[in-house]
Amino acid sequence: GQQVMQIPQYQHVQEGEDFTTYCNSSTTLSNIQWYKQRPGGHPVFLIQLVKSGEVKKQKRLTFQFGEAKKNSSLHITATQTTDVGTYFCAGGAGGYNKLIFGAGTRLAVHP
Amino acid sequence: DVKVTQSSRYLVKRTGEKVFLECVQDMDHENMFWYRQDPGLGLRLIYFSYDVKMKEKGDIPEGYSVSREKKERFSLILESASTNQTSMYLCASSLPREQLLRTEAFFGQGTRLTVV
């Protein structure tokens, strides 16, 4: 079945450093979504990418969708302690948009 | 705001018990999902429903069943609970892609199930 791989599993950075997490799918995706889960919370939607090669920005966060629609990345510039949490990518597939999540990247930010 | 409500935040059940986890959403979403979340494994899809009475197996359906008798409610059933089903269970809902609207999933708060 469809698989979505995400790396790294864990990243520890100093506040102010940049952070990137990568997502790869075994099949072509109709869309890719990114979620953030704060410690003790539930995943919350950040953004959706649909077009091949699409790049979107939200303040310090930059999201990319690969040309082949099989990979994606999330880059955070100058991390802050409020960025702490686990970031998940989720690939949408099929007409009903079944969402398959990656394993997530847990980000720790030290002041 | 979309609200997805799971019936319990914490549950403790005995091995062999039949367990029902309930999820209700108030946004008339066609899609509903059940995931389990375990450390290092992320969110794994158990079952997916795209309409009333319609369901599709996810990656780890063994030991689980689901029921979708009404559009707003999606139930996860553990037929005979086992200790390896101790986990955090997350329900979510979304619109289908054909509607060309934002199709993000909205999650409930989760149910932490412990099977002893």
Coordinates of C-alpha atoms in Angstrom, one line a residue:
Chain A
G1 CA 0.0 0.0 0.0
Q2 CA 0.9 3.6 -0.1
Q3 CA 3.7 4.7 2.3
V4 CA 4.9 8.1 3.4
M5 CA 8.3 8.2 4.9
Q6 CA 9.5 11.2 6.9
I7 CA 12.9 12.2 8.1
P8 CA 14.5 12.9 10.5
Q9 CA 12.6 11.3 13.3
Y10 CA 14.0 13.8 15.8
Q11 CA 15.9 17.1 15.6
H12 CA 17.3 19.2 18.4
V13 CA 18.3 22.8 17.5
Q14 CA 19.4 25.9 19.3
E15 CA 17.0 28.8 19.1
G16 CA 17.7 30.8 16.0
E17 CA 18.9 27.8 13.9
D18 CA 17.1 26.6 10.9
F19 CA 15.2 23.3 10.7
T20 CA 14.0 21.1 7.8
T21 CA 11.9 18.0 7.7
Y22 CA 11.5 15.8 4.5
C23 CA 8.7 13.7 3.3
N24 CA 8.8 11.0 0.6
S25 CA 5.9 9.0 -0.8
S26 CA 6.1 5.6 -2.6
T27 CA 3.4 6.8 -5.0
T28 CA 2.3 10.0 -6.6
L29 CA 0.2 12.1 -4.4
S30 CA -2.9 14.2 -5.2
N31 CA -1.8 16.7 -2.5
I32 CA 0.4 16.9 0.6
Q33 CA -0.6 18.4 3.9
W34 CA 1.4 19.4 6.9
Y35 CA 0.3 19.3 10.5
K36 CA 1.8 20.4 13.8
Q37 CA 1.2 18.6 17.1
R38 CA 2.2 20.4 20.2
P39 CA 3.1 18.2 23.2
G40 CA -0.1 16.8 24.7
G41 CA -2.2 18.1 21.9
H42 CA -3.7 16.8 18.7
P43 CA -2.4 17.5 15.1
V44 CA -3.4 20.8 13.7
F45 CA -3.4 21.6 10.0
L46 CA -0.8 24.0 8.7
I47 CA -1.0 24.0 5.0
Q48 CA -1.9 22.0 1.8
L49 CA 0.1 21.9 -1.4
V50 CA -1.6 20.6 -4.6
K51 CA 0.5 21.7 -7.6
S52 CA 3.7 20.1 -8.8
G53 CA 6.7 22.3 -7.7
E54 CA 4.5 24.4 -5.5
V55 CA 6.1 26.6 -2.8
K56 CA 4.2 28.3 -0.1
K57 CA 5.3 30.4 2.8
Q58 CA 3.8 31.2 6.2
K59 CA 6.0 33.7 8.0
R60 CA 9.2 31.7 8.9
L61 CA 7.8 28.4 7.4
T62 CA 8.4 27.4 3.8
F63 CA 6.7 24.4 2.3
Q64 CA 7.6 22.8 -1.0
F65 CA 6.0 20.1 -3.1
G66 CA 8.2 18.2 -5.5
E67 CA 7.9 18.2 -9.3
A68 CA 6.9 14.6 -9.3
K69 CA 4.5 15.1 -6.5
K70 CA 6.2 12.4 -4.5
N71 CA 8.2 14.4 -2.0
S72 CA 7.8 17.5 0.1
S73 CA 9.7 19.5 2.7
L74 CA 9.0 22.0 5.5
H75 CA 11.7 24.5 6.4
I76 CA 11.6 26.7 9.4
T77 CA 14.0 29.7 9.4
A78 CA 15.4 31.0 12.7
T79 CA 13.5 28.6 15.0
Q80 CA 11.8 29.8 18.2
T81 CA 10.8 27.9 21.3
T82 CA 7.2 28.2 20.1
D83 CA 8.1 26.0 17.2
V84 CA 8.5 23.0 19.5
G85 CA 6.3 20.0 18.6
T86 CA 6.0 17.2 16.1
Y87 CA 5.6 18.0 12.4
F88 CA 3.7 15.5 10.3
C89 CA 3.3 15.4 6.5
A90 CA 0.2 13.6 5.2
G91 CA -0.2 12.5 1.6
G92 CA -3.7 12.6 0.0
A93 CA -4.5 9.8 -2.4
G94 CA -7.5 8.6 -4.3
G95 CA -10.8 10.3 -5.1
Y96 CA -11.8 10.4 -1.5
N97 CA -8.5 11.9 -0.4
K98 CA -7.6 9.2 2.1
L99 CA -4.8 10.7 4.2
I100 CA -1.7 8.7 5.0
F101 CA 0.6 10.3 7.6
G102 CA 4.4 10.1 7.9
A103 CA 5.9 9.1 11.2
G104 CA 6.5 12.8 12.1
T105 CA 9.6 14.8 13.0
R106 CA 9.8 15.9 16.6
L107 CA 11.5 19.3 17.0
A108 CA 13.1 20.4 20.2
V109 CA 14.3 24.0 20.4
H110 CA 16.7 25.0 23.2
P111 CA 16.9 28.7 24.2
Chain B
D1 CA -15.3 26.1 14.0
V2 CA -15.3 22.5 13.1
K3 CA -15.6 20.3 16.2
V4 CA -14.6 16.7 16.4
T5 CA -15.5 15.1 19.7
Q6 CA -14.3 11.8 21.0
S7 CA -16.4 10.3 23.7
S8 CA -13.6 9.7 26.2
R9 CA -10.2 11.2 26.9
Y10 CA -8.9 8.3 28.9
L11 CA -10.1 4.7 29.1
V12 CA -8.8 1.6 30.9
K13 CA -10.2 -1.8 29.8
R14 CA -9.4 -5.4 30.5
T15 CA -8.0 -7.9 28.1
G16 CA -10.7 -9.6 26.1
E17 CA -13.3 -6.8 26.6
K18 CA -15.2 -5.3 23.7
V19 CA -14.4 -1.7 23.5
F20 CA -16.3 1.1 21.7
L21 CA -14.6 4.4 20.8
E22 CA -17.0 7.0 19.6
C23 CA -16.4 10.1 17.4
V24 CA -18.8 12.8 16.4
Q25 CA -18.2 15.7 14.0
D26 CA -20.5 18.7 13.4
M27 CA -19.4 19.9 10.0
D28 CA -21.2 17.5 7.7
H29 CA -17.9 16.0 6.5
E30 CA -18.0 13.0 4.3
N31 CA -14.7 11.6 5.3
M32 CA -13.9 10.2 8.7
F33 CA -10.8 8.5 9.9
W34 CA -9.5 6.5 12.8
Y35 CA -5.7 6.6 13.5
R36 CA -3.6 5.2 16.3
Q37 CA -0.6 7.1 17.5
D38 CA 2.4 5.4 19.0
P39 CA 5.9 6.8 19.8
G40 CA 8.2 6.7 16.8
L41 CA 5.4 5.3 14.5
G42 CA 3.4 8.5 13.9
L43 CA -0.2 8.2 13.0
R44 CA -1.2 4.9 11.4
L45 CA -4.5 4.7 9.7
I46 CA -6.8 2.0 11.0
Y47 CA -10.0 2.6 9.0
F48 CA -11.4 5.3 6.8
S49 CA -15.0 6.0 5.8
Y50 CA -16.0 8.2 2.9
D51 CA -19.7 8.0 3.4
V52 CA -22.4 6.5 5.5
K53 CA -22.1 2.8 5.7
M54 CA -18.9 2.9 3.5
K55 CA -15.6 2.0 4.9
E56 CA -12.1 1.1 3.7
K57 CA -9.3 -0.6 5.6
G58 CA -6.3 1.4 6.5
D59 CA -2.8 0.1 7.2
I60 CA -3.5 -1.7 10.5
P61 CA -7.2 -2.9 10.5
E62 CA -6.5 -6.2 12.3
G63 CA -8.4 -6.5 15.6
Y64 CA -10.6 -3.5 14.8
S65 CA -13.9 -2.9 13.1
V66 CA -15.9 0.3 12.5
S67 CA -19.4 1.5 12.1
R68 CA -20.8 4.5 10.3
E69 CA -24.6 4.5 10.5
K70 CA -24.9 8.3 10.5
K71 CA -22.8 10.8 8.7
E72 CA -21.7 12.6 11.8
R73 CA -20.7 9.6 13.8
F74 CA -17.8 7.1 13.3
S75 CA -17.3 4.3 15.8
L76 CA -14.2 2.2 16.3
I77 CA -14.7 -1.2 17.9
L78 CA -12.1 -3.4 19.4
E79 CA -13.7 -6.8 19.3
S80 CA -11.5 -8.3 22.0
A81 CA -9.1 -5.9 23.5
S82 CA -5.4 -6.9 23.8
T83 CA -2.5 -5.2 25.5
N84 CA -0.9 -4.4 22.2
Q85 CA -3.9 -2.2 21.5
T86 CA -2.8 0.2 24.3
S87 CA -2.4 3.4 22.4
M88 CA -3.6 6.9 21.7
Y89 CA -6.5 6.8 19.3
L90 CA -7.3 9.9 17.1
C91 CA -10.4 10.5 15.1
A92 CA -10.5 13.0 12.3
S93 CA -12.9 14.2 9.6
S94 CA -12.4 16.0 6.3
L95 CA -14.1 17.0 3.1
P96 CA -13.5 14.8 0.0
R97 CA -11.1 16.1 -2.7
E98 CA -13.8 16.3 -5.4
Q99 CA -15.4 19.3 -3.7
L100 CA -12.2 21.2 -4.5
L101 CA -12.2 22.8 -1.1
R102 CA -9.7 22.7 1.6
T103 CA -9.5 19.1 2.5
E104 CA -7.6 19.2 5.7
A105 CA -8.4 16.8 8.5
F106 CA -9.8 18.1 11.8
F107 CA -8.8 16.0 14.7
G108 CA -10.5 15.2 18.0
Q109 CA -8.6 15.4 21.3
G110 CA -7.8 11.8 21.3
T111 CA -8.6 8.8 23.5
R112 CA -5.7 7.3 25.5
L113 CA -6.7 3.6 25.8
T114 CA -4.9 1.3 28.2
V115 CA -5.6 -2.4 28.1
V116 CA -4.6 -4.3 31.2

